[in-house]
XYZ file of C-alpha atoms in Angstrom:
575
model
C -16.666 -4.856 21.243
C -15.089 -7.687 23.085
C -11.372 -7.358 22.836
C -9.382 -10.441 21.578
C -5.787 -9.031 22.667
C -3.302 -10.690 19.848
C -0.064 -9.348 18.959
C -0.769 -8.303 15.290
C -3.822 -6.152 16.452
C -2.035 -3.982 18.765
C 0.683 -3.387 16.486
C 2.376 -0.397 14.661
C 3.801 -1.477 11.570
C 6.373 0.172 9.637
C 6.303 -0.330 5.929
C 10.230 -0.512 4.162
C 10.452 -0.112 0.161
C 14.313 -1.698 -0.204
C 15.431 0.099 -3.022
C 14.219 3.463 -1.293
C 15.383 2.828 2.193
C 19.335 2.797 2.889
C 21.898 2.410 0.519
C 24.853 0.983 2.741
C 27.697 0.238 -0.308
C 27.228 3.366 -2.609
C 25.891 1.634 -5.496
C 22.729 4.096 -5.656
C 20.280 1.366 -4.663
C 19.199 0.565 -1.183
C 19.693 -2.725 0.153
C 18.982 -4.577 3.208
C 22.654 -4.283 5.014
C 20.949 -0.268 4.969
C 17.869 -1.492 6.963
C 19.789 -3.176 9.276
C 21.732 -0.118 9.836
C 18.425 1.275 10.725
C 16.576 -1.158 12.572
C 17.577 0.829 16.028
C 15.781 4.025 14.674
C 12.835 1.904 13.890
C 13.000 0.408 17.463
C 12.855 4.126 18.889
C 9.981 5.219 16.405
C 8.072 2.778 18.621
C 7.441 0.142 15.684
C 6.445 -3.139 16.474
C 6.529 -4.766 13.149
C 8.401 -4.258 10.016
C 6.760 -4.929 6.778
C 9.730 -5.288 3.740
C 8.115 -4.990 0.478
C 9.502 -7.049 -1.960
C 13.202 -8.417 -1.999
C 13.177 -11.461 -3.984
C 15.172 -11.913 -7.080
C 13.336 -10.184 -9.941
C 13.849 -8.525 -12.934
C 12.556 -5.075 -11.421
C 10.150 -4.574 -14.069
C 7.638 -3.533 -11.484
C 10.437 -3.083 -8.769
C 9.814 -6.629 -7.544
C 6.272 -7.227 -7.970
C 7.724 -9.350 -11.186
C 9.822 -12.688 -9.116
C 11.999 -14.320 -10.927
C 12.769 -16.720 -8.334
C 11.103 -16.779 -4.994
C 14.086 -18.349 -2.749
C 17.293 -16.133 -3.746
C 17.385 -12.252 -3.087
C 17.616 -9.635 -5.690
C 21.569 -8.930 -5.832
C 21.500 -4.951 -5.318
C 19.259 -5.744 -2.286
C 21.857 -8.217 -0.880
C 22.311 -12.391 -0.243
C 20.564 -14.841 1.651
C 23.072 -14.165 4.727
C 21.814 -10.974 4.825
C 18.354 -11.947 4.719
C 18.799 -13.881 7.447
C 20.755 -11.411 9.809
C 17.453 -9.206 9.117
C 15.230 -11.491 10.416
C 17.663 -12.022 13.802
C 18.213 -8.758 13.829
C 14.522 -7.778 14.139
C 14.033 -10.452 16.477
C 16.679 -9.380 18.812
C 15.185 -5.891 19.080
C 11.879 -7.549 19.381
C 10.508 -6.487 16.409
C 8.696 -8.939 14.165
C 9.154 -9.194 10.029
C 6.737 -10.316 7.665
C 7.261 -9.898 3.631
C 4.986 -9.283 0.188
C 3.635 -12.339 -0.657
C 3.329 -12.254 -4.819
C 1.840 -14.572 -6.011
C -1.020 -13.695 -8.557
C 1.849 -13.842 -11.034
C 5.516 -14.575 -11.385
C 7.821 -12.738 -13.933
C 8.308 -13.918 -17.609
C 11.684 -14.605 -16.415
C 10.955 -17.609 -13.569
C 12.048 -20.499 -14.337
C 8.117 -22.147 -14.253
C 7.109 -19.515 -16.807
C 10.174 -20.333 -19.240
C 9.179 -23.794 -19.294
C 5.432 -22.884 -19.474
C 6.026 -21.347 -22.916
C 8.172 -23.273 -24.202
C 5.738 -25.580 -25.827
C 2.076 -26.455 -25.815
C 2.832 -30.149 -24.061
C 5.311 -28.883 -21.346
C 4.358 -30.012 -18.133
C 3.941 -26.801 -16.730
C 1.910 -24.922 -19.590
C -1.210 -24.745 -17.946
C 0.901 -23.059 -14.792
C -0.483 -19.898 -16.117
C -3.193 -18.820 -18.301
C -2.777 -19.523 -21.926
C -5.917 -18.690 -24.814
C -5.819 -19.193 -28.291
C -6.306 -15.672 -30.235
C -10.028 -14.177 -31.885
C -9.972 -13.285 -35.160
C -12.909 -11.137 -36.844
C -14.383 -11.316 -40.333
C -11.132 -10.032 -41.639
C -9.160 -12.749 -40.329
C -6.855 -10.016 -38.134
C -5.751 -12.094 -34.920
C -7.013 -10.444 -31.667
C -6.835 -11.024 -27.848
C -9.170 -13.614 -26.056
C -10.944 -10.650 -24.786
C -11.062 -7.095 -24.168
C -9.434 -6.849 -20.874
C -6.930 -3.720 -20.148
C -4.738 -4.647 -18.042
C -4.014 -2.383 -14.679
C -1.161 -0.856 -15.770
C -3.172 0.470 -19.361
C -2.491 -2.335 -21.699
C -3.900 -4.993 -23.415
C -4.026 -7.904 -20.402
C -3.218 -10.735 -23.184
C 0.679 -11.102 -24.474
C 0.884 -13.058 -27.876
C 3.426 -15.384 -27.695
C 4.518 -16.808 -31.436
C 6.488 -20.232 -30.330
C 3.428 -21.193 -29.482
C 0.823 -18.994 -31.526
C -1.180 -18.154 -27.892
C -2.158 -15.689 -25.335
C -1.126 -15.544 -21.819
C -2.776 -13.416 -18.785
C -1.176 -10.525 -16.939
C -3.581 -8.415 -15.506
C -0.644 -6.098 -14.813
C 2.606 -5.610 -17.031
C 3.186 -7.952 -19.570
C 6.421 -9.326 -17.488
C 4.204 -10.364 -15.040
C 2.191 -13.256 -16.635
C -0.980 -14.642 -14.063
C -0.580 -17.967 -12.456
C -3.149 -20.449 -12.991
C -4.546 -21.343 -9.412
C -6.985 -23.635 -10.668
C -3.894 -26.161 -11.182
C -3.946 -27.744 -7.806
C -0.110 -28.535 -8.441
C 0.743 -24.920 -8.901
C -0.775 -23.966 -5.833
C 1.251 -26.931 -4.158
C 4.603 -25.331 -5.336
C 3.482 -21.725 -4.621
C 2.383 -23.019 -0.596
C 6.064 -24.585 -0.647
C 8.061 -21.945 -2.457
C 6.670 -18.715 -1.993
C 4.917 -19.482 1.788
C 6.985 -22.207 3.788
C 10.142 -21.804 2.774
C 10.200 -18.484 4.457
C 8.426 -18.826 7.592
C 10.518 -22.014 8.263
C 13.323 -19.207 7.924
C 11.427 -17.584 10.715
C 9.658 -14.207 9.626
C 5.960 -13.527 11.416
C 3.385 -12.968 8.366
C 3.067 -11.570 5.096
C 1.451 -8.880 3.546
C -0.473 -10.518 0.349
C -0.472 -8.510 -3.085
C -3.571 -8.104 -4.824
C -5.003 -11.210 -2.624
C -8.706 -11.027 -4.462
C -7.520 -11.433 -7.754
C -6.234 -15.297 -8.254
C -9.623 -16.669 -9.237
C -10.491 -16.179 -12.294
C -14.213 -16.943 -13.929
C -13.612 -20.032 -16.371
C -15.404 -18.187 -19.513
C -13.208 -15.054 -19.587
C -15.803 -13.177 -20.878
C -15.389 -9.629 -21.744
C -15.930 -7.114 -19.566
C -18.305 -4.686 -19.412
C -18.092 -1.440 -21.423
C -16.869 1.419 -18.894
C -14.839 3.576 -21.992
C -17.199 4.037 -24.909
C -15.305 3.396 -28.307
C -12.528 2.437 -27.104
C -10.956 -1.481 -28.183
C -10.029 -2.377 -24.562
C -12.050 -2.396 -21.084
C -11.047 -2.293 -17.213
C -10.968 -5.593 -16.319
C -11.001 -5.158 -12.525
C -15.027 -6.129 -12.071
C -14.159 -9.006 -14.081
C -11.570 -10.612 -12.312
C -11.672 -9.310 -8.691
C -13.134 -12.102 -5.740
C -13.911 -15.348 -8.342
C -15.510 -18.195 -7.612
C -13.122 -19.913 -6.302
C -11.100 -17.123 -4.469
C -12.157 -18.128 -0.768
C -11.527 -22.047 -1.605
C -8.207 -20.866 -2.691
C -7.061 -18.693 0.523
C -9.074 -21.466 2.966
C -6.677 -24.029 1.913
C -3.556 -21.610 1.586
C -4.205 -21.212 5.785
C -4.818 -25.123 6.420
C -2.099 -26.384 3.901
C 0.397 -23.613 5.491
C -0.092 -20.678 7.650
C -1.998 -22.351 10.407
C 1.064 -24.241 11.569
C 3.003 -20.987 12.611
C 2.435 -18.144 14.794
C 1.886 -15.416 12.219
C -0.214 -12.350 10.720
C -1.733 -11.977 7.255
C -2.887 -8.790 5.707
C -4.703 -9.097 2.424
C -4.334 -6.219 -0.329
C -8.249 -7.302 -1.520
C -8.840 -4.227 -3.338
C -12.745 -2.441 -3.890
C -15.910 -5.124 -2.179
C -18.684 -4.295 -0.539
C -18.374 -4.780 3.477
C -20.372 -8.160 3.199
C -17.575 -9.939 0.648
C -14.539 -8.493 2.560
C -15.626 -9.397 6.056
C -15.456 -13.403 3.874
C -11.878 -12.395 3.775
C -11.091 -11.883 6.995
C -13.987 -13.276 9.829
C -11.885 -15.169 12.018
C -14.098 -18.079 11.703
C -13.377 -18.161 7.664
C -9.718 -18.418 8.570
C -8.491 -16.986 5.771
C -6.118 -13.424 6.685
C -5.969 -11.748 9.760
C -7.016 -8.467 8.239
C -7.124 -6.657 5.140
C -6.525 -2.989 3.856
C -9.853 -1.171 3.354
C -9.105 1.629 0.304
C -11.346 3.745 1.209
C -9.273 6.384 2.557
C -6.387 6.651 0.329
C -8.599 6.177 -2.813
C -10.463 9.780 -1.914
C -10.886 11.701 -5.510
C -9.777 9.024 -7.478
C -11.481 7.279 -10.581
C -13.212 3.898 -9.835
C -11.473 2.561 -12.965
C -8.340 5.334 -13.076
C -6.409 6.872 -10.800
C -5.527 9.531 -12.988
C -8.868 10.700 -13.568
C -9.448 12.701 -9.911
C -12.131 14.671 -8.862
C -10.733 15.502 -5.481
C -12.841 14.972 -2.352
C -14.191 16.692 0.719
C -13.810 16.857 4.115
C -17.189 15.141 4.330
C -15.770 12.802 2.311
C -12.683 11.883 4.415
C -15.216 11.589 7.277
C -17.229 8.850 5.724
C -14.077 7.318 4.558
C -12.324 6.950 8.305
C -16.243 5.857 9.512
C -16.759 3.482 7.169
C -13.033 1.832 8.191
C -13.830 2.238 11.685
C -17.012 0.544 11.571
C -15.987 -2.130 9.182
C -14.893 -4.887 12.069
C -17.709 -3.868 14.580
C -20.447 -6.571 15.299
C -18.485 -9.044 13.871
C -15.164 -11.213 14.683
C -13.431 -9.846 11.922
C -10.328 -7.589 12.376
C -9.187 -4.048 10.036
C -6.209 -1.992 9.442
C -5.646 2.134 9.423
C -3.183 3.444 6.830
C -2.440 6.374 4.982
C 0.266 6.293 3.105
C 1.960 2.786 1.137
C 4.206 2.404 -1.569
C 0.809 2.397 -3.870
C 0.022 5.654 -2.370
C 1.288 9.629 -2.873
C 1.975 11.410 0.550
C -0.657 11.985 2.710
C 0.644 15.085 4.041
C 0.272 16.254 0.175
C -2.615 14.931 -0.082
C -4.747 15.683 3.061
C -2.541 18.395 4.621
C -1.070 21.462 3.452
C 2.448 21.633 2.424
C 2.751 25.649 1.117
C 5.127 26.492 3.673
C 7.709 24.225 6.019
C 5.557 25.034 8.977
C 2.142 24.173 7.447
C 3.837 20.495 6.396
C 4.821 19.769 9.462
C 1.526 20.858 11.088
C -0.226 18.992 9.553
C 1.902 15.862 9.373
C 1.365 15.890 13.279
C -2.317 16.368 12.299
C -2.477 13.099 10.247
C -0.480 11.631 12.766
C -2.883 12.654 15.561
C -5.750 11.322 13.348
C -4.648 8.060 12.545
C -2.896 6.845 16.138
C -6.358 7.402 17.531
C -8.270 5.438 14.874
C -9.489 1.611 15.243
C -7.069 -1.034 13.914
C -3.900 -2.389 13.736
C -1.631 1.109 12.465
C 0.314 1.089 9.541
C 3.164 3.600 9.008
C 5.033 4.180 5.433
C 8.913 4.352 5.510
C 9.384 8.572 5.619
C 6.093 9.382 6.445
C 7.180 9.688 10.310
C 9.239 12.678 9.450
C 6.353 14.352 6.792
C 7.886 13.576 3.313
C 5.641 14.919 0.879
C 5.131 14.775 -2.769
C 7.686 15.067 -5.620
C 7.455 18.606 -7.024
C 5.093 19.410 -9.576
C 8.276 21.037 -11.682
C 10.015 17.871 -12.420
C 8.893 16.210 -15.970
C 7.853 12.469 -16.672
C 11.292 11.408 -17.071
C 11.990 11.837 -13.480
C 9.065 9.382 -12.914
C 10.022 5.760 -12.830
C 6.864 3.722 -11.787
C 5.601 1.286 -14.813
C 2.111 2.213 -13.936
C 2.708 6.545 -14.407
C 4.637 6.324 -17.275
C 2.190 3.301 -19.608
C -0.617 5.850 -18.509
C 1.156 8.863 -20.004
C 2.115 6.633 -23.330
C -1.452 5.864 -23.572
C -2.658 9.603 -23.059
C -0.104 10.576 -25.691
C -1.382 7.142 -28.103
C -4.994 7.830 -27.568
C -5.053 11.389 -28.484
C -2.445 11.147 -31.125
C -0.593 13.857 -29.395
C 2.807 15.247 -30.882
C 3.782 18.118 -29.432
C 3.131 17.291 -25.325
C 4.754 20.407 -23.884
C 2.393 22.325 -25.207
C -0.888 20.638 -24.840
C -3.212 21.421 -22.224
C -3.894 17.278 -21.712
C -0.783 16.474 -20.791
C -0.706 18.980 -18.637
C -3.733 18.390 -16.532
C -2.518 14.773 -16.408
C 0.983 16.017 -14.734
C -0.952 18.013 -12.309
C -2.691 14.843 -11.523
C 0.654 13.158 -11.194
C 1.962 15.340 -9.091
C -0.980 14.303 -6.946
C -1.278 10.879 -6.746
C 1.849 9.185 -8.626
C 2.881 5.913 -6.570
C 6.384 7.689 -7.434
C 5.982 9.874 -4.543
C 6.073 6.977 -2.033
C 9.056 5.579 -4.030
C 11.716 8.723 -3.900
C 14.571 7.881 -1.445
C 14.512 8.277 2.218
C 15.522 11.903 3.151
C 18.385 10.896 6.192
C 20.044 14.049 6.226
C 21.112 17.334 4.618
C 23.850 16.230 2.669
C 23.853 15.199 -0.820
C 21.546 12.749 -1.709
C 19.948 13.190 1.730
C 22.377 10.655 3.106
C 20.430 8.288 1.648
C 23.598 7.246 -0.705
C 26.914 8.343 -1.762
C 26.236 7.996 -5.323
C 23.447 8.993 -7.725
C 20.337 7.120 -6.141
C 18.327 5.064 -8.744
C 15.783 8.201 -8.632
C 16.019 11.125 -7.514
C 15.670 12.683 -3.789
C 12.982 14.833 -3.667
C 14.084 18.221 -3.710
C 13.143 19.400 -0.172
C 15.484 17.035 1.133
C 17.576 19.690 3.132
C 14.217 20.806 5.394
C 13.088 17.582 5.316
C 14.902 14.931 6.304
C 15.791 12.328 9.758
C 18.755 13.374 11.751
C 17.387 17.581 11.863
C 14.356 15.779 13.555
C 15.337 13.191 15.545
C 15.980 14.568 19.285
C 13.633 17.812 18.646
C 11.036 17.401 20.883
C 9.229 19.657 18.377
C 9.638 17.553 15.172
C 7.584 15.131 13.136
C 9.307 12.389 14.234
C 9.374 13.173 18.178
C 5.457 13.724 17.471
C 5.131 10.319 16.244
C 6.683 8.908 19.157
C 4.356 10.260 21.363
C 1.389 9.766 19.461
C 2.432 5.851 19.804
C 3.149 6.054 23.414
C -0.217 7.008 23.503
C -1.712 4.669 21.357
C -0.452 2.410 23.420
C -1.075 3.436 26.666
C -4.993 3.902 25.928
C -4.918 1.032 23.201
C -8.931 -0.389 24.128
C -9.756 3.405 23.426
C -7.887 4.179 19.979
C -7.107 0.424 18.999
C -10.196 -1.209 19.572
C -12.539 1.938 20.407
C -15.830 2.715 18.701
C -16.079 6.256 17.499
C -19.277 8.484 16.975
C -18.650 11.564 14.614
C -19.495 15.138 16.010
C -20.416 17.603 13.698
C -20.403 15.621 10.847
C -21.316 19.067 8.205
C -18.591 20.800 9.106
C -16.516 21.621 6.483
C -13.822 22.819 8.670
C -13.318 20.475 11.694
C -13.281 16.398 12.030
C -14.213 15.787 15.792
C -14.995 12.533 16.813
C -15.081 10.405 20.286
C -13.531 6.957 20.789
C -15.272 5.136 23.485
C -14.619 1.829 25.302
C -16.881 1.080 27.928
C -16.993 4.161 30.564
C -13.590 5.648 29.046
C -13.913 7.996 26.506
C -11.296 10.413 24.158
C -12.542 13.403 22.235
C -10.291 14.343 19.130
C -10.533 17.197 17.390
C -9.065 18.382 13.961
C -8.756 21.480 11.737
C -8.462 20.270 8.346
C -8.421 23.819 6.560
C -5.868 26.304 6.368
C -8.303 29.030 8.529
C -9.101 29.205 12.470
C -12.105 27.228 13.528
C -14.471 28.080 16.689
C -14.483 25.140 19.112
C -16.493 24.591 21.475
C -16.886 20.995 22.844
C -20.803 19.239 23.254
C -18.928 16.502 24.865
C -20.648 16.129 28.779
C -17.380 16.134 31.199
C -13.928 17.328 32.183
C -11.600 17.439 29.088
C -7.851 16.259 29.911
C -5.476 17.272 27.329
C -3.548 13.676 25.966
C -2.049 15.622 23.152
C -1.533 18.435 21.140
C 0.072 19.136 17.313
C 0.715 23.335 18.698
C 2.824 24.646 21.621
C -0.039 27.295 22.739
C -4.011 27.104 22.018
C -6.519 29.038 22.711
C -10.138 27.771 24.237
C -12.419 28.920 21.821
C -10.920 28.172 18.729
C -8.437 26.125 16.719
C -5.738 27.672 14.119
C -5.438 25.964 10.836
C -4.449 22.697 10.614
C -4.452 22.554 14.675
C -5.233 19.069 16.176
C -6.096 18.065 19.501
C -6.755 14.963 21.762
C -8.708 14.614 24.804
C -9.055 12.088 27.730
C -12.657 12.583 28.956
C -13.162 12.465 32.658
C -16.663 11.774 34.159
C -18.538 14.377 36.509
């Protein structure tokens, strides 16, 4: 592919969740006076960007996916002062910011919403989505339509001041904006978009960026759930009509005046729809996540109905993400892990014992530095924080989205005694799988209480591993997660048109054991080579040349074979 060398492409980002991060005054919360404190570690991890998920003033409903006012901060994060000293602060170490942009909805509690239902003629009503109700044969008052909402509720609120319906396609705090109001779009370009890169930051990350079109007759969905009242609404409402029109004029109005990166959260299109997203002659985002990876075993209309997955799987996963930008002048991402996600050393390693975790986090690690696109790293992940233990019980979950799904499992099957049936516990295996909690426990610093991550109770609690797992045991080991990462994005680095922009062809693409693969730009050419099973693997390479060792995951290997959870990388040298 012909390589278009901009900033954002070559980039490592490293993904911050505020509340999990640093607490620097003891109040249990983290806040961003903590990431400063931190931005020298991130430096030395080798990140280029910083990606703060939300910080804005909010009710915390969805911890901060629900703004209440897009130009103050939330208080336990911090003020505007300190705000601002982050975004010199990164600067100074060379390190660029760029923030969630959120603006599908608002929470009930902005000041536009308050107004909005406070009477049918206010001039901002139709600044979100109001309907009048249904009512059958019986004259019982019902939604506009059967939409459930992402987080398992009806995605209509009544609202009796003014005997209506609004839209939240997620909690019911979060009511939807109405983007076909040219005006609200105005005042979201100004508020939400401007106001901040006039402060200076380099991008944003945009939440759920296919979803603000929405088709006119609000039909009702298809049926997916037999017998049941409400539907999954995300075929419904995901890429509208108007949904390109909408993020066309959010670049010309806005974010082609400044220097900065987009990266769209567009959710599950085919290839041809996303690459609408994201060609460069669309001008629309920079890039956008592809879910293919992290959505392995899951539901297409639940998360917590999972199936599990394959190594065959995973395979056609990373290919497909690979391959999406190739032929075309579009540009990707590679993640693993988000604050959406559970923790990929959980989930695609083995975490038994200490030693297998940290295996085969510097597996994963070797995986994805070597993999085409611009690299995304989640706060914790560089040190291989895994999963919340399977012991602890729903009230040590605090995500809206776990807990409506466990109220609904409990409501749907009328079940009153949950200890003891076998439903809820299947779902809290599942939980323990792929919760978004996982990604949300604090940030394991040290040893001490709390991990270091406060000096107080945290607002939830640190997983319980915190003692083996945590930052200062690993910085300074050359033989810990974190000194692996390093390397791996020295490397990354050093042979970016190979693992940045490189094509790769899949080896042995049956085996059940081993993901090998080459990345190849122009003559130059890396072999990689993973055992993603917990037994030795024969290896023997069918790749023509001299192999150079780049990197390694074990101190001592042997030729012929790899031990479990053994990863290597190659530099392939012509005869």
């Amino acid at each position: 592919m012909t390589k278009d060398y901009i900033w954002w492409k070559d980039a490592t980002i490293y993904q911050i969740w505020p509340a999990s991060y640093k607490d620097s005054n003891n109040d249990g919360v983290g806040d961003i006076p903590g990431i400063i404190s931190k931005l020298d570690y991130i430096k030395s991890l080798g990140a280029d960007i910083i990606w703060l998920s939300p910080m804005y003033d909010s009710p915390q409903d969805d911890m901060g996916y629900d703004i209440s006012n897009y130009n103050t901060i939330y208080p336990k994060y911090g003020t505007m002062e300190d705000m601002d000293n982050l975004i010199s602060g990164c600067h100074k170490r060379e390190i660029k910011l760029i923030l969630d942009l959120v603006v599908n909805h608002t929470s009930s509690e902005h000041d536009w919403f308050k107004e909005s239902k406070s009477s049918r003629d206010n001039s901002k009503r139709d600044w979100y989505v109001w309907k009048p109700a249904r009512y059958d044969s019986e004259g019982k008052r019902h939604p506009p339509n059967n939409w459930k909402s992402f987080f398992s509720e009806s995605a209509w609120e009544y609202d009796e001041t003014t005997d209506e319906y609004y839209l939240h396609l997620f909690a019911k705090s979060q009511p939807d904006l109405n983007w076909e109001n040219e005006t609200t779009r105005n005042a979201i370009y100004e508020y939400a978009l401007d106001f901040w890169f006039k402060k200076g930051i380099d991008g944003f990350r945009i939440d759920t960026a296919g979803l603000y079109s929405k088709d006119q007759s609000f039909a009702d969905a298809p049926i997916v759930s037999p017998g049941e009242e409400l539907q999954f609404c995300g075929n419904s409402v995901n890429n509208g009509p108007r949904i390109h029109e909408f993020h066309k004029e959010m670049f010309e109005k806005v974010t082609s005046k400044y220097d900065v990166m987009t990266v769209g959260e567009v959710g599950h299109c085919s290839r041809e729809d996303t690459l609408k997203y994201v060609s460069a002659k669309e001008r629309e985002m920079s890039m956008v996540f592809l879910f293919d990876l992290v959505s392995l075993g899951y539901s297409s209309t639940d998360r917590y109905q999972y199936d599990g997955f394959s190594l065959k799987d995973l395979k056609d996963a990373i290919v497909k993400q690979c391959n999406f930008i190739f032929g075309t002048d579009a540009w990707s991402t590679m993640f693993i892990e988000n604050h959406d996600q559970a923790r990929a050393v959980t989930r695609f390693g083995n975490t038994k014992t200490l030693d297998n975790t940290f295996k085969s986090a510097k597996l994963i690690a070797l995986m994805q530095a070597t993999l085409t696109g611009t690299l995304f790293i989640y706060q914790g992940q560089e040190i291989g924080m895994t999963n919340l233990p399977r012991s602890w019980d729903i009230s040590e979950y605090k995500d809206i989205e776990s807990n409506n799904a466990y109220q609904d499992l409990l409501k749907t099957h009328n079940i009153s005694d949950p200890e003891n049936d076998s439903r809820v516990k299947r779902f809290m295996d599942t939980l323990a799988l792929v919760s978004r909690d996982h990604a949300r426990s604090p940030v394991q610093w040290t040893a001490d209480k709390h991990g270091g991550f406060s000096g107080t109770k945290p607002w939830m609690r640190v997983n319980d591993n915190y003692k083996e797992i945590n930052v200062e045991s690993q910085v300074g080991d050359p033989n810990s997660v974190f000194s692996f990462y390093q390397k791996c994005l020295v490397l990354r680095r050093q042979y970016k048109d190979l693992f940045v922009y490189g094509d790769i062809s899949v080896l042995d693409y049956e085996n059940p054991q081993l993901f090998s693969y080459v990345k190849q730009s122009g003559t130059s050419k890396a072999y990689v080579v993973l055992n993603f099973s917990g037994e030795p693997a024969k290896f023997e390479s069918s790749v023509p040349g001299t192999l150079r060792l780049l990197n390694t995951n074990v101190d001592d290997f042997k030729d012929d074979s790899l031990s479990p959870w053994e990863g290597r990388v190659y530099l392939v040298e012509q005869l």
